[in-house]
PDB file of N, CA and C in Angstrom:
ATOM      1  N   SER A   1       4.265  -4.383  21.241  1.00  0.00           N
ATOM      2  CA  SER A   1       4.475  -5.463  20.442  1.00  0.00           C
ATOM      3  C   SER A   1       3.058  -6.031  19.956  1.00  0.00           C
ATOM      4  N   LYS A   2       2.947  -6.600  18.756  1.00  0.00           N
ATOM      5  CA  LYS A   2       1.704  -7.223  18.298  1.00  0.00           C
ATOM      6  C   LYS A   2       1.551  -8.583  18.967  1.00  0.00           C
ATOM      7  N   PRO A   3       0.142  -8.763  19.237  1.00  0.00           N
ATOM      8  CA  PRO A   3      -0.106 -10.011  19.715  1.00  0.00           C
ATOM      9  C   PRO A   3       0.129 -11.125  18.706  1.00  0.00           C
ATOM     10  N   SER A   4       0.748 -12.302  19.237  1.00  0.00           N
ATOM     11  CA  SER A   4       1.037 -13.310  18.191  1.00  0.00           C
ATOM     12  C   SER A   4      -0.270 -14.184  17.923  1.00  0.00           C
ATOM     13  N   THR A   5      -0.342 -14.672  16.793  1.00  0.00           N
ATOM     14  CA  THR A   5      -1.492 -15.550  16.434  1.00  0.00           C
ATOM     15  C   THR A   5      -0.895 -16.866  16.119  1.00  0.00           C
ATOM     16  N   PRO A   6      -1.573 -17.927  16.489  1.00  0.00           N
ATOM     17  CA  PRO A   6      -0.964 -19.270  16.356  1.00  0.00           C
ATOM     18  C   PRO A   6      -0.794 -19.422  14.784  1.00  0.00           C
ATOM     19  N   ALA A   7       0.260 -20.101  14.387  1.00  0.00           N
ATOM     20  CA  ALA A   7       0.563 -20.403  12.950  1.00  0.00           C
ATOM     21  C   ALA A   7      -0.599 -21.167  12.243  1.00  0.00           C
ATOM     22  N   SER A   8      -1.422 -21.824  13.029  1.00  0.00           N
ATOM     23  CA  SER A   8      -2.432 -22.750  12.335  1.00  0.00           C
ATOM     24  C   SER A   8      -3.748 -21.764  12.100  1.00  0.00           C
ATOM     25  N   THR A   9      -3.819 -20.582  12.655  1.00  0.00           N
ATOM     26  CA  THR A   9      -4.975 -19.769  12.404  1.00  0.00           C
ATOM     27  C   THR A   9      -4.920 -19.138  11.047  1.00  0.00           C
ATOM     28  N   PRO A  10      -5.893 -19.584  10.105  1.00  0.00           N
ATOM     29  CA  PRO A  10      -5.824 -18.935   8.815  1.00  0.00           C
ATOM     30  C   PRO A  10      -6.159 -17.445   8.916  1.00  0.00           C
ATOM     31  N   ARG A  11      -5.490 -16.716   8.016  1.00  0.00           N
ATOM     32  CA  ARG A  11      -5.740 -15.216   8.004  1.00  0.00           C
ATOM     33  C   ARG A  11      -6.766 -14.957   6.875  1.00  0.00           C
ATOM     34  N   VAL A  12      -7.497 -13.875   7.145  1.00  0.00           N
ATOM     35  CA  VAL A  12      -8.427 -13.401   6.039  1.00  0.00           C
ATOM     36  C   VAL A  12      -7.672 -12.968   4.891  1.00  0.00           C
ATOM     37  N   PRO A  13      -7.894 -13.546   3.702  1.00  0.00           N
ATOM     38  CA  PRO A  13      -7.210 -13.143   2.508  1.00  0.00           C
ATOM     39  C   PRO A  13      -7.198 -11.610   2.128  1.00  0.00           C
ATOM     40  N   HIS A  14      -6.061 -11.189   1.800  1.00  0.00           N
ATOM     41  CA  HIS A  14      -5.918  -9.807   1.432  1.00  0.00           C
ATOM     42  C   HIS A  14      -6.945  -9.342   0.439  1.00  0.00           C
ATOM     43  N   VAL A  15      -7.276 -10.127  -0.541  1.00  0.00           N
ATOM     44  CA  VAL A  15      -8.262  -9.713  -1.512  1.00  0.00           C
ATOM     45  C   VAL A  15      -9.635  -9.620  -0.951  1.00  0.00           C
ATOM     46  N   ALA A  16      -9.935 -10.331   0.053  1.00  0.00           N
ATOM     47  CA  ALA A  16     -11.362 -10.198   0.765  1.00  0.00           C
ATOM     48  C   ALA A  16     -11.322  -8.869   1.428  1.00  0.00           C
ATOM     49  N   ARG A  17     -10.204  -8.494   2.099  1.00  0.00           N
ATOM     50  CA  ARG A  17     -10.274  -7.213   2.830  1.00  0.00           C
ATOM     51  C   ARG A  17     -10.404  -6.088   1.758  1.00  0.00           C
ATOM     52  N   LEU A  18      -9.690  -6.231   0.634  1.00  0.00           N
ATOM     53  CA  LEU A  18      -9.714  -5.135  -0.331  1.00  0.00           C
ATOM     54  C   LEU A  18     -11.115  -5.014  -0.991  1.00  0.00           C
ATOM     55  N   MET A  19     -11.776  -6.162  -1.240  1.00  0.00           N
ATOM     56  CA  MET A  19     -13.107  -6.220  -1.844  1.00  0.00           C
ATOM     57  C   MET A  19     -14.075  -5.502  -0.853  1.00  0.00           C
ATOM     58  N   ALA A  20     -13.915  -5.773   0.482  1.00  0.00           N
ATOM     59  CA  ALA A  20     -14.818  -5.083   1.423  1.00  0.00           C
ATOM     60  C   ALA A  20     -14.597  -3.563   1.416  1.00  0.00           C
ATOM     61  N   LEU A  21     -13.221  -3.189   1.323  1.00  0.00           N
ATOM     62  CA  LEU A  21     -12.844  -1.823   1.376  1.00  0.00           C
ATOM     63  C   LEU A  21     -13.373  -1.157   0.064  1.00  0.00           C
ATOM     64  N   ALA A  22     -13.308  -1.697  -1.064  1.00  0.00           N
ATOM     65  CA  ALA A  22     -13.823  -1.207  -2.245  1.00  0.00           C
ATOM     66  C   ALA A  22     -15.386  -0.880  -2.268  1.00  0.00           C
ATOM     67  N   ILE A  23     -16.016  -1.831  -1.692  1.00  0.00           N
ATOM     68  CA  ILE A  23     -17.517  -1.566  -1.555  1.00  0.00           C
ATOM     69  C   ILE A  23     -17.760  -0.461  -0.519  1.00  0.00           C
ATOM     70  N   ARG A  24     -17.017  -0.422   0.512  1.00  0.00           N
ATOM     71  CA  ARG A  24     -17.174   0.575   1.526  1.00  0.00           C
ATOM     72  C   ARG A  24     -16.928   2.030   0.949  1.00  0.00           C
ATOM     73  N   LEU A  25     -15.784   2.108   0.323  1.00  0.00           N
ATOM     74  CA  LEU A  25     -15.420   3.393  -0.219  1.00  0.00           C
ATOM     75  C   LEU A  25     -16.450   3.872  -1.233  1.00  0.00           C
ATOM     76  N   GLU A  26     -17.019   2.914  -2.105  1.00  0.00           N
ATOM     77  CA  GLU A  26     -17.966   3.288  -3.182  1.00  0.00           C
ATOM     78  C   GLU A  26     -19.247   3.848  -2.382  1.00  0.00           C
ATOM     79  N   HIS A  27     -19.590   3.190  -1.291  1.00  0.00           N
ATOM     80  CA  HIS A  27     -20.725   3.658  -0.487  1.00  0.00           C
ATOM     81  C   HIS A  27     -20.505   4.972  -0.003  1.00  0.00           C
ATOM     82  N   LEU A  28     -19.330   5.297   0.626  1.00  0.00           N
ATOM     83  CA  LEU A  28     -19.007   6.599   1.093  1.00  0.00           C
ATOM     84  C   LEU A  28     -19.082   7.739   0.087  1.00  0.00           C
ATOM     85  N   ILE A  29     -18.710   7.417  -1.080  1.00  0.00           N
ATOM     86  CA  ILE A  29     -18.645   8.404  -2.185  1.00  0.00           C
ATOM     87  C   ILE A  29     -20.138   8.639  -2.610  1.00  0.00           C
ATOM     88  N   ALA A  30     -20.808   7.501  -2.808  1.00  0.00           N
ATOM     89  CA  ALA A  30     -22.289   7.531  -3.249  1.00  0.00           C
ATOM     90  C   ALA A  30     -23.101   8.403  -2.298  1.00  0.00           C
ATOM     91  N   THR A  31     -22.837   8.281  -1.058  1.00  0.00           N
ATOM     92  CA  THR A  31     -23.676   8.944  -0.018  1.00  0.00           C
ATOM     93  C   THR A  31     -23.081  10.246   0.299  1.00  0.00           C
ATOM     94  N   ARG A  32     -22.036  10.709  -0.370  1.00  0.00           N
ATOM     95  CA  ARG A  32     -21.334  11.993  -0.227  1.00  0.00           C
ATOM     96  C   ARG A  32     -20.771  12.264   1.203  1.00  0.00           C
ATOM     97  N   GLN A  33     -20.467  11.066   1.868  1.00  0.00           N
ATOM     98  CA  GLN A  33     -19.695  11.180   3.067  1.00  0.00           C
ATOM     99  C   GLN A  33     -18.285  11.575   2.969  1.00  0.00           C
ATOM    100  N   ILE A  34     -17.729  11.323   1.784  1.00  0.00           N
ATOM    101  CA  ILE A  34     -16.467  11.792   1.345  1.00  0.00           C
ATOM    102  C   ILE A  34     -16.667  12.340  -0.083  1.00  0.00           C
ATOM    103  N   THR A  35     -15.767  13.262  -0.498  1.00  0.00           N
ATOM    104  CA  THR A  35     -15.999  13.997  -1.718  1.00  0.00           C
ATOM    105  C   THR A  35     -15.483  13.167  -3.012  1.00  0.00           C
ATOM    106  N   GLY A  36     -14.632  12.228  -2.769  1.00  0.00           N
ATOM    107  CA  GLY A  36     -14.128  11.454  -3.955  1.00  0.00           C
ATOM    108  C   GLY A  36     -12.783  10.823  -3.667  1.00  0.00           C
ATOM    109  N   GLN A  37     -12.217  10.318  -4.719  1.00  0.00           N
ATOM    110  CA  GLN A  37     -10.990   9.699  -4.712  1.00  0.00           C
ATOM    111  C   GLN A  37      -9.800  10.368  -4.213  1.00  0.00           C
ATOM    112  N   ALA A  38      -9.740  11.671  -4.548  1.00  0.00           N
ATOM    113  CA  ALA A  38      -8.622  12.496  -4.026  1.00  0.00           C
ATOM    114  C   ALA A  38      -8.674  12.593  -2.508  1.00  0.00           C
ATOM    115  N   GLU A  39      -9.792  12.686  -1.918  1.00  0.00           N
ATOM    116  CA  GLU A  39      -9.928  12.824  -0.559  1.00  0.00           C
ATOM    117  C   GLU A  39      -9.549  11.482   0.164  1.00  0.00           C
ATOM    118  N   ILE A  40      -9.963  10.384  -0.425  1.00  0.00           N
ATOM    119  CA  ILE A  40      -9.483   9.109   0.086  1.00  0.00           C
ATOM    120  C   ILE A  40      -8.096   8.935  -0.001  1.00  0.00           C
ATOM    121  N   ALA A  41      -7.597   9.295  -1.110  1.00  0.00           N
ATOM    122  CA  ALA A  41      -6.028   9.143  -1.281  1.00  0.00           C
ATOM    123  C   ALA A  41      -5.230   9.980  -0.260  1.00  0.00           C
ATOM    124  N   ARG A  42      -5.684  11.235  -0.050  1.00  0.00           N
ATOM    125  CA  ARG A  42      -5.016  12.091   0.984  1.00  0.00           C
ATOM    126  C   ARG A  42      -5.084  11.498   2.371  1.00  0.00           C
ATOM    127  N   ALA A  43      -6.286  11.063   2.693  1.00  0.00           N
ATOM    128  CA  ALA A  43      -6.565  10.496   4.037  1.00  0.00           C
ATOM    129  C   ALA A  43      -5.840   9.140   4.261  1.00  0.00           C
ATOM    130  N   ALA A  44      -5.780   8.390   3.233  1.00  0.00           N
ATOM    131  CA  ALA A  44      -5.083   7.095   3.430  1.00  0.00           C
ATOM    132  C   ALA A  44      -3.508   7.181   3.142  1.00  0.00           C
ATOM    133  N   GLY A  45      -3.092   8.240   2.626  1.00  0.00           N
ATOM    134  CA  GLY A  45      -1.636   8.314   2.287  1.00  0.00           C
ATOM    135  C   GLY A  45      -1.244   7.455   1.084  1.00  0.00           C
ATOM    136  N   VAL A  46      -2.204   7.321   0.231  1.00  0.00           N
ATOM    137  CA  VAL A  46      -1.875   6.475  -1.057  1.00  0.00           C
ATOM    138  C   VAL A  46      -2.112   7.436  -2.349  1.00  0.00           C
ATOM    139  N   THR A  47      -1.676   6.936  -3.421  1.00  0.00           N
ATOM    140  CA  THR A  47      -1.882   7.681  -4.664  1.00  0.00           C
ATOM    141  C   THR A  47      -3.352   7.516  -5.138  1.00  0.00           C
ATOM    142  N   ARG A  48      -3.855   8.490  -5.847  1.00  0.00           N
ATOM    143  CA  ARG A  48      -5.183   8.325  -6.434  1.00  0.00           C
ATOM    144  C   ARG A  48      -5.223   7.140  -7.398  1.00  0.00           C
ATOM    145  N   ALA A  49      -4.157   6.792  -7.985  1.00  0.00           N
ATOM    146  CA  ALA A  49      -4.111   5.582  -8.767  1.00  0.00           C
ATOM    147  C   ALA A  49      -4.435   4.372  -8.072  1.00  0.00           C
ATOM    148  N   ARG A  50      -3.835   4.364  -6.816  1.00  0.00           N
ATOM    149  CA  ARG A  50      -4.192   3.112  -5.991  1.00  0.00           C
ATOM    150  C   ARG A  50      -5.540   3.061  -5.532  1.00  0.00           C
ATOM    151  N   VAL A  51      -6.064   4.258  -5.219  1.00  0.00           N
ATOM    152  CA  VAL A  51      -7.497   4.315  -4.879  1.00  0.00           C
ATOM    153  C   VAL A  51      -8.366   3.797  -6.014  1.00  0.00           C
ATOM    154  N   THR A  52      -7.999   4.254  -7.322  1.00  0.00           N
ATOM    155  CA  THR A  52      -8.789   3.837  -8.505  1.00  0.00           C
ATOM    156  C   THR A  52      -8.614   2.369  -8.698  1.00  0.00           C
ATOM    157  N   GLN A  53      -7.515   1.692  -8.447  1.00  0.00           N
ATOM    158  CA  GLN A  53      -7.332   0.196  -8.491  1.00  0.00           C
ATOM    159  C   GLN A  53      -8.268  -0.406  -7.528  1.00  0.00           C
ATOM    160  N   ILE A  54      -8.399   0.054  -6.354  1.00  0.00           N
ATOM    161  CA  ILE A  54      -9.255  -0.550  -5.217  1.00  0.00           C
ATOM    162  C   ILE A  54     -10.716  -0.418  -5.717  1.00  0.00           C
ATOM    163  N   LEU A  55     -11.097   0.738  -6.068  1.00  0.00           N
ATOM    164  CA  LEU A  55     -12.506   0.921  -6.537  1.00  0.00           C
ATOM    165  C   LEU A  55     -12.844   0.251  -7.663  1.00  0.00           C
ATOM    166  N   ASN A  56     -12.013  -0.028  -8.587  1.00  0.00           N
ATOM    167  CA  ASN A  56     -12.336  -0.789  -9.780  1.00  0.00           C
ATOM    168  C   ASN A  56     -12.711  -2.244  -9.371  1.00  0.00           C
ATOM    169  N   LEU A  57     -12.385  -2.788  -8.294  1.00  0.00           N
ATOM    170  CA  LEU A  57     -12.864  -4.096  -7.799  1.00  0.00           C
ATOM    171  C   LEU A  57     -14.338  -4.158  -7.856  1.00  0.00           C
ATOM    172  N   ASN A  58     -15.054  -2.983  -7.693  1.00  0.00           N
ATOM    173  CA  ASN A  58     -16.478  -2.904  -7.773  1.00  0.00           C
ATOM    174  C   ASN A  58     -16.995  -3.270  -9.126  1.00  0.00           C
ATOM    175  N   ASN A  59     -16.150  -3.289 -10.162  1.00  0.00           N
ATOM    176  CA  ASN A  59     -16.686  -3.659 -11.509  1.00  0.00           C
ATOM    177  C   ASN A  59     -16.724  -5.056 -11.780  1.00  0.00           C
ATOM    178  N   LEU A  60     -16.318  -5.874 -10.682  1.00  0.00           N
ATOM    179  CA  LEU A  60     -16.401  -7.311 -10.841  1.00  0.00           C
ATOM    180  C   LEU A  60     -17.979  -7.778 -10.757  1.00  0.00           C
ATOM    181  N   ALA A  61     -18.266  -8.929 -11.368  1.00  0.00           N
ATOM    182  CA  ALA A  61     -19.581  -9.500 -11.332  1.00  0.00           C
ATOM    183  C   ALA A  61     -20.053  -9.590  -9.886  1.00  0.00           C
ATOM    184  N   PRO A  62     -21.266  -9.399  -9.599  1.00  0.00           N
ATOM    185  CA  PRO A  62     -21.666  -9.438  -8.129  1.00  0.00           C
ATOM    186  C   PRO A  62     -21.478 -10.846  -7.574  1.00  0.00           C
ATOM    187  N   ASP A  63     -21.445 -11.918  -8.204  1.00  0.00           N
ATOM    188  CA  ASP A  63     -21.278 -13.236  -7.658  1.00  0.00           C
ATOM    189  C   ASP A  63     -19.846 -13.520  -7.400  1.00  0.00           C
ATOM    190  N   ILE A  64     -18.926 -12.873  -8.164  1.00  0.00           N
ATOM    191  CA  ILE A  64     -17.484 -12.958  -7.903  1.00  0.00           C
ATOM    192  C   ILE A  64     -17.161 -12.106  -6.552  1.00  0.00           C
ATOM    193  N   GLN A  65     -17.770 -10.901  -6.529  1.00  0.00           N
ATOM    194  CA  GLN A  65     -17.596 -10.119  -5.352  1.00  0.00           C
ATOM    195  C   GLN A  65     -18.041 -10.925  -4.084  1.00  0.00           C
ATOM    196  N   GLN A  66     -19.206 -11.583  -4.158  1.00  0.00           N
ATOM    197  CA  GLN A  66     -19.675 -12.312  -3.080  1.00  0.00           C
ATOM    198  C   GLN A  66     -18.722 -13.421  -2.607  1.00  0.00           C
ATOM    199  N   THR A  67     -18.283 -14.188  -3.734  1.00  0.00           N
ATOM    200  CA  THR A  67     -17.307 -15.290  -3.390  1.00  0.00           C
ATOM    201  C   THR A  67     -16.112 -14.739  -2.764  1.00  0.00           C
ATOM    202  N   VAL A  68     -15.534 -13.700  -3.174  1.00  0.00           N
ATOM    203  CA  VAL A  68     -14.318 -13.104  -2.495  1.00  0.00           C
ATOM    204  C   VAL A  68     -14.609 -12.677  -1.067  1.00  0.00           C
ATOM    205  N   LEU A  69     -15.818 -12.015  -0.913  1.00  0.00           N
ATOM    206  CA  LEU A  69     -16.143 -11.577   0.393  1.00  0.00           C
ATOM    207  C   LEU A  69     -16.382 -12.763   1.350  1.00  0.00           C
ATOM    208  N   ALA A  70     -16.898 -13.771   0.974  1.00  0.00           N
ATOM    209  CA  ALA A  70     -17.137 -15.040   1.661  1.00  0.00           C
ATOM    210  C   ALA A  70     -15.854 -15.611   2.227  1.00  0.00           C
ATOM    211  N   TRP A  71     -14.819 -15.307   1.571  1.00  0.00           N
ATOM    212  CA  TRP A  71     -13.488 -15.865   2.041  1.00  0.00           C
ATOM    213  C   TRP A  71     -13.147 -15.220   3.443  1.00  0.00           C
ATOM    214  N   ALA A  72     -13.649 -14.081   3.710  1.00  0.00           N
ATOM    215  CA  ALA A  72     -13.332 -13.399   4.975  1.00  0.00           C
ATOM    216  C   ALA A  72     -14.037 -14.199   6.093  1.00  0.00           C
ATOM    217  N   ASP A  73     -15.217 -14.762   5.816  1.00  0.00           N
ATOM    218  CA  ASP A  73     -15.918 -15.546   6.888  1.00  0.00           C
ATOM    219  C   ASP A  73     -15.369 -16.951   7.085  1.00  0.00           C
ATOM    220  N   HIS A  74     -14.752 -17.391   6.105  1.00  0.00           N
ATOM    221  CA  HIS A  74     -14.193 -18.841   6.112  1.00  0.00           C
ATOM    222  C   HIS A  74     -12.812 -18.893   5.570  1.00  0.00           C
ATOM    223  N   PRO A  75     -11.780 -18.168   6.218  1.00  0.00           N
ATOM    224  CA  PRO A  75     -10.460 -18.140   5.638  1.00  0.00           C
ATOM    225  C   PRO A  75      -9.857 -19.526   5.743  1.00  0.00           C
ATOM    226  N   THR A  76      -9.182 -19.754   4.616  1.00  0.00           N
ATOM    227  CA  THR A  76      -8.350 -20.966   4.542  1.00  0.00           C
ATOM    228  C   THR A  76      -7.030 -20.639   4.052  1.00  0.00           C
ATOM    229  N   GLU A  77      -6.163 -21.593   4.226  1.00  0.00           N
ATOM    230  CA  GLU A  77      -4.794 -21.458   3.733  1.00  0.00           C
ATOM    231  C   GLU A  77      -4.668 -21.702   2.220  1.00  0.00           C
ATOM    232  N   GLU A  78      -5.764 -22.374   1.680  1.00  0.00           N
ATOM    233  CA  GLU A  78      -5.635 -22.650   0.274  1.00  0.00           C
ATOM    234  C   GLU A  78      -5.895 -21.394  -0.611  1.00  0.00           C
ATOM    235  N   ILE A  79      -6.458 -20.326  -0.107  1.00  0.00           N
ATOM    236  CA  ILE A  79      -6.807 -19.215  -1.102  1.00  0.00           C
ATOM    237  C   ILE A  79      -5.523 -18.353  -1.249  1.00  0.00           C
ATOM    238  N   ARG A  80      -5.104 -18.375  -2.534  1.00  0.00           N
ATOM    239  CA  ARG A  80      -3.873 -17.753  -2.905  1.00  0.00           C
ATOM    240  C   ARG A  80      -4.087 -16.743  -4.006  1.00  0.00           C
ATOM    241  N   LEU A  81      -5.330 -16.276  -4.077  1.00  0.00           N
ATOM    242  CA  LEU A  81      -5.625 -15.304  -5.274  1.00  0.00           C
ATOM    243  C   LEU A  81      -4.951 -13.953  -5.083  1.00  0.00           C
ATOM    244  N   ARG A  82      -4.338 -13.494  -6.022  1.00  0.00           N
ATOM    245  CA  ARG A  82      -3.647 -12.254  -5.941  1.00  0.00           C
ATOM    246  C   ARG A  82      -4.622 -11.147  -6.334  1.00  0.00           C
ATOM    247  N   GLU A  83      -4.293  -9.983  -5.715  1.00  0.00           N
ATOM    248  CA  GLU A  83      -5.170  -8.780  -6.111  1.00  0.00           C
ATOM    249  C   GLU A  83      -5.010  -8.496  -7.634  1.00  0.00           C
ATOM    250  N   ALA A  84      -3.753  -8.718  -8.115  1.00  0.00           N
ATOM    251  CA  ALA A  84      -3.586  -8.405  -9.500  1.00  0.00           C
ATOM    252  C   ALA A  84      -4.506  -9.220 -10.506  1.00  0.00           C
ATOM    253  N   ASP A  85      -4.784 -10.449 -10.056  1.00  0.00           N
ATOM    254  CA  ASP A  85      -5.700 -11.259 -10.799  1.00  0.00           C
ATOM    255  C   ASP A  85      -7.032 -10.632 -10.834  1.00  0.00           C
ATOM    256  N   LEU A  86      -7.553 -10.299  -9.638  1.00  0.00           N
ATOM    257  CA  LEU A  86      -8.876  -9.588  -9.557  1.00  0.00           C
ATOM    258  C   LEU A  86      -8.908  -8.350 -10.447  1.00  0.00           C
ATOM    259  N   ARG A  87      -7.935  -7.574 -10.241  1.00  0.00           N
ATOM    260  CA  ARG A  87      -7.875  -6.364 -10.969  1.00  0.00           C
ATOM    261  C   ARG A  87      -7.941  -6.465 -12.423  1.00  0.00           C
ATOM    262  N   GLN A  88      -7.259  -7.533 -12.947  1.00  0.00           N
ATOM    263  CA  GLN A  88      -7.236  -7.942 -14.323  1.00  0.00           C
ATOM    264  C   GLN A  88      -8.742  -8.249 -14.730  1.00  0.00           C
ATOM    265  N   TYR A  89      -9.485  -8.961 -13.916  1.00  0.00           N
ATOM    266  CA  TYR A  89     -10.836  -9.374 -14.342  1.00  0.00           C
ATOM    267  C   TYR A  89     -11.770  -8.168 -14.293  1.00  0.00           C
ATOM    268  N   SER A  90     -11.504  -7.324 -13.335  1.00  0.00           N
ATOM    269  CA  SER A  90     -12.365  -6.175 -13.214  1.00  0.00           C
ATOM    270  C   SER A  90     -12.327  -5.269 -14.443  1.00  0.00           C
ATOM    271  N   GLN A  91     -11.345  -5.425 -15.252  1.00  0.00           N
ATOM    272  CA  GLN A  91     -11.121  -4.579 -16.494  1.00  0.00           C
ATOM    273  C   GLN A  91     -12.033  -5.258 -17.679  1.00  0.00           C
ATOM    274  N   LEU A  92     -12.409  -6.526 -17.507  1.00  0.00           N
ATOM    275  CA  LEU A  92     -13.230  -7.180 -18.507  1.00  0.00           C
ATOM    276  C   LEU A  92     -14.670  -6.511 -18.435  1.00  0.00           C
ATOM    277  N   HIS A  93     -15.206  -6.104 -19.561  1.00  0.00           N
ATOM    278  CA  HIS A  93     -16.519  -5.503 -19.506  1.00  0.00           C
ATOM    279  C   HIS A  93     -17.684  -6.436 -19.471  1.00  0.00           C
ATOM    280  N   SER A  94     -17.399  -7.701 -19.798  1.00  0.00           N
ATOM    281  CA  SER A  94     -18.451  -8.729 -19.775  1.00  0.00           C
ATOM    282  C   SER A  94     -18.300  -9.652 -18.477  1.00  0.00           C
ATOM    283  N   TRP A  95     -19.437  -9.663 -17.752  1.00  0.00           N
ATOM    284  CA  TRP A  95     -19.396 -10.414 -16.462  1.00  0.00           C
ATOM    285  C   TRP A  95     -19.222 -11.868 -16.827  1.00  0.00           C
ATOM    286  N   GLU A  96     -19.692 -12.343 -17.964  1.00  0.00           N
ATOM    287  CA  GLU A  96     -19.545 -13.739 -18.445  1.00  0.00           C
ATOM    288  C   GLU A  96     -17.964 -13.984 -18.569  1.00  0.00           C
ATOM    289  N   LYS A  97     -17.211 -13.158 -19.275  1.00  0.00           N
ATOM    290  CA  LYS A  97     -15.851 -13.369 -19.327  1.00  0.00           C
ATOM    291  C   LYS A  97     -15.137 -13.279 -17.934  1.00  0.00           C
ATOM    292  N   GLN A  98     -15.541 -12.394 -17.140  1.00  0.00           N
ATOM    293  CA  GLN A  98     -14.957 -12.428 -15.794  1.00  0.00           C
ATOM    294  C   GLN A  98     -15.144 -13.587 -15.111  1.00  0.00           C
ATOM    295  N   ARG A  99     -16.377 -14.208 -15.085  1.00  0.00           N
ATOM    296  CA  ARG A  99     -16.767 -15.538 -14.533  1.00  0.00           C
ATOM    297  C   ARG A  99     -15.892 -16.583 -15.032  1.00  0.00           C
ATOM    298  N   ARG A 100     -15.788 -16.732 -16.338  1.00  0.00           N
ATOM    299  CA  ARG A 100     -14.898 -17.806 -16.988  1.00  0.00           C
ATOM    300  C   ARG A 100     -13.514 -17.731 -16.499  1.00  0.00           C
ATOM    301  N   SER A 101     -12.988 -16.586 -16.598  1.00  0.00           N
ATOM    302  CA  SER A 101     -11.510 -16.401 -16.253  1.00  0.00           C
ATOM    303  C   SER A 101     -11.451 -16.748 -14.716  1.00  0.00           C
ATOM    304  N   PHE A 102     -12.290 -16.220 -13.897  1.00  0.00           N
ATOM    305  CA  PHE A 102     -12.131 -16.363 -12.473  1.00  0.00           C
ATOM    306  C   PHE A 102     -12.303 -17.929 -12.140  1.00  0.00           C
ATOM    307  N   GLN A 103     -13.174 -18.658 -12.880  1.00  0.00           N
ATOM    308  CA  GLN A 103     -13.441 -20.120 -12.538  1.00  0.00           C
ATOM    309  C   GLN A 103     -12.104 -20.881 -12.987  1.00  0.00           C
ATOM    310  N   LYS A 104     -11.571 -20.420 -14.070  1.00  0.00           N
ATOM    311  CA  LYS A 104     -10.150 -21.118 -14.536  1.00  0.00           C
ATOM    312  C   LYS A 104      -9.145 -20.864 -13.530  1.00  0.00           C
ATOM    313  N   LEU A 105      -9.078 -19.598 -13.119  1.00  0.00           N
ATOM    314  CA  LEU A 105      -8.025 -19.317 -12.116  1.00  0.00           C
ATOM    315  C   LEU A 105      -8.198 -20.128 -10.743  1.00  0.00           C
ATOM    316  N   LEU A 106      -9.458 -20.167 -10.376  1.00  0.00           N
ATOM    317  CA  LEU A 106      -9.654 -20.946  -9.119  1.00  0.00           C
ATOM    318  C   LEU A 106      -9.336 -22.446  -9.296  1.00  0.00           C
ATOM    319  N   GLY A 107      -9.629 -22.976 -10.432  1.00  0.00           N
ATOM    320  CA  GLY A 107      -9.281 -24.322 -10.761  1.00  0.00           C
ATOM    321  C   GLY A 107      -7.848 -24.586 -10.759  1.00  0.00           C
ATOM    322  N   ARG A 108      -7.011 -23.658 -11.222  1.00  0.00           N
ATOM    323  CA  ARG A 108      -5.531 -23.754 -11.287  1.00  0.00           C
ATOM    324  C   ARG A 108      -5.002 -23.574  -9.886  1.00  0.00           C
ATOM    325  N   LYS A 109      -5.566 -22.728  -9.052  1.00  0.00           N
ATOM    326  CA  LYS A 109      -5.092 -22.399  -7.761  1.00  0.00           C
ATOM    327  C   LYS A 109      -5.331 -23.526  -6.701  1.00  0.00           C
ATOM    328  N   GLN A 110      -6.272 -24.358  -7.000  1.00  0.00           N
ATOM    329  CA  GLN A 110      -6.648 -25.469  -6.004  1.00  0.00           C
ATOM    330  C   GLN A 110      -5.870 -26.692  -6.317  1.00  0.00           C
ATOM    331  N   LYS A 111      -5.122 -26.826  -7.371  1.00  0.00           N
ATOM    332  CA  LYS A 111      -4.380 -27.987  -7.716  1.00  0.00           C
ATOM    333  C   LYS A 111      -3.015 -27.957  -7.065  1.00  0.00           C
TER     334      LYS A 111
END
């Protein structure tokens, strides 16, 4: 059985874990420690499309990535950002547009 955690202990947000995974996978590909997305998909038991979704998080502006990663160090119950939101922003080619959208979303989520 899994060890129980007190209900008051905040968990690391899923989006923070995925952001860290995206950065790690990109590094493994860049350093040729793995051959590519197909190898990741086979090893993880997920589709290549899912691997692409995760890797696309690397297209986010660096400051957005840092903000999301920082949530892992300071998990709070207030962070309710969905992965789908981040994926949507990673498709925007302008980091300025990403930043504006991200800030608007954070403002709505904190109310």
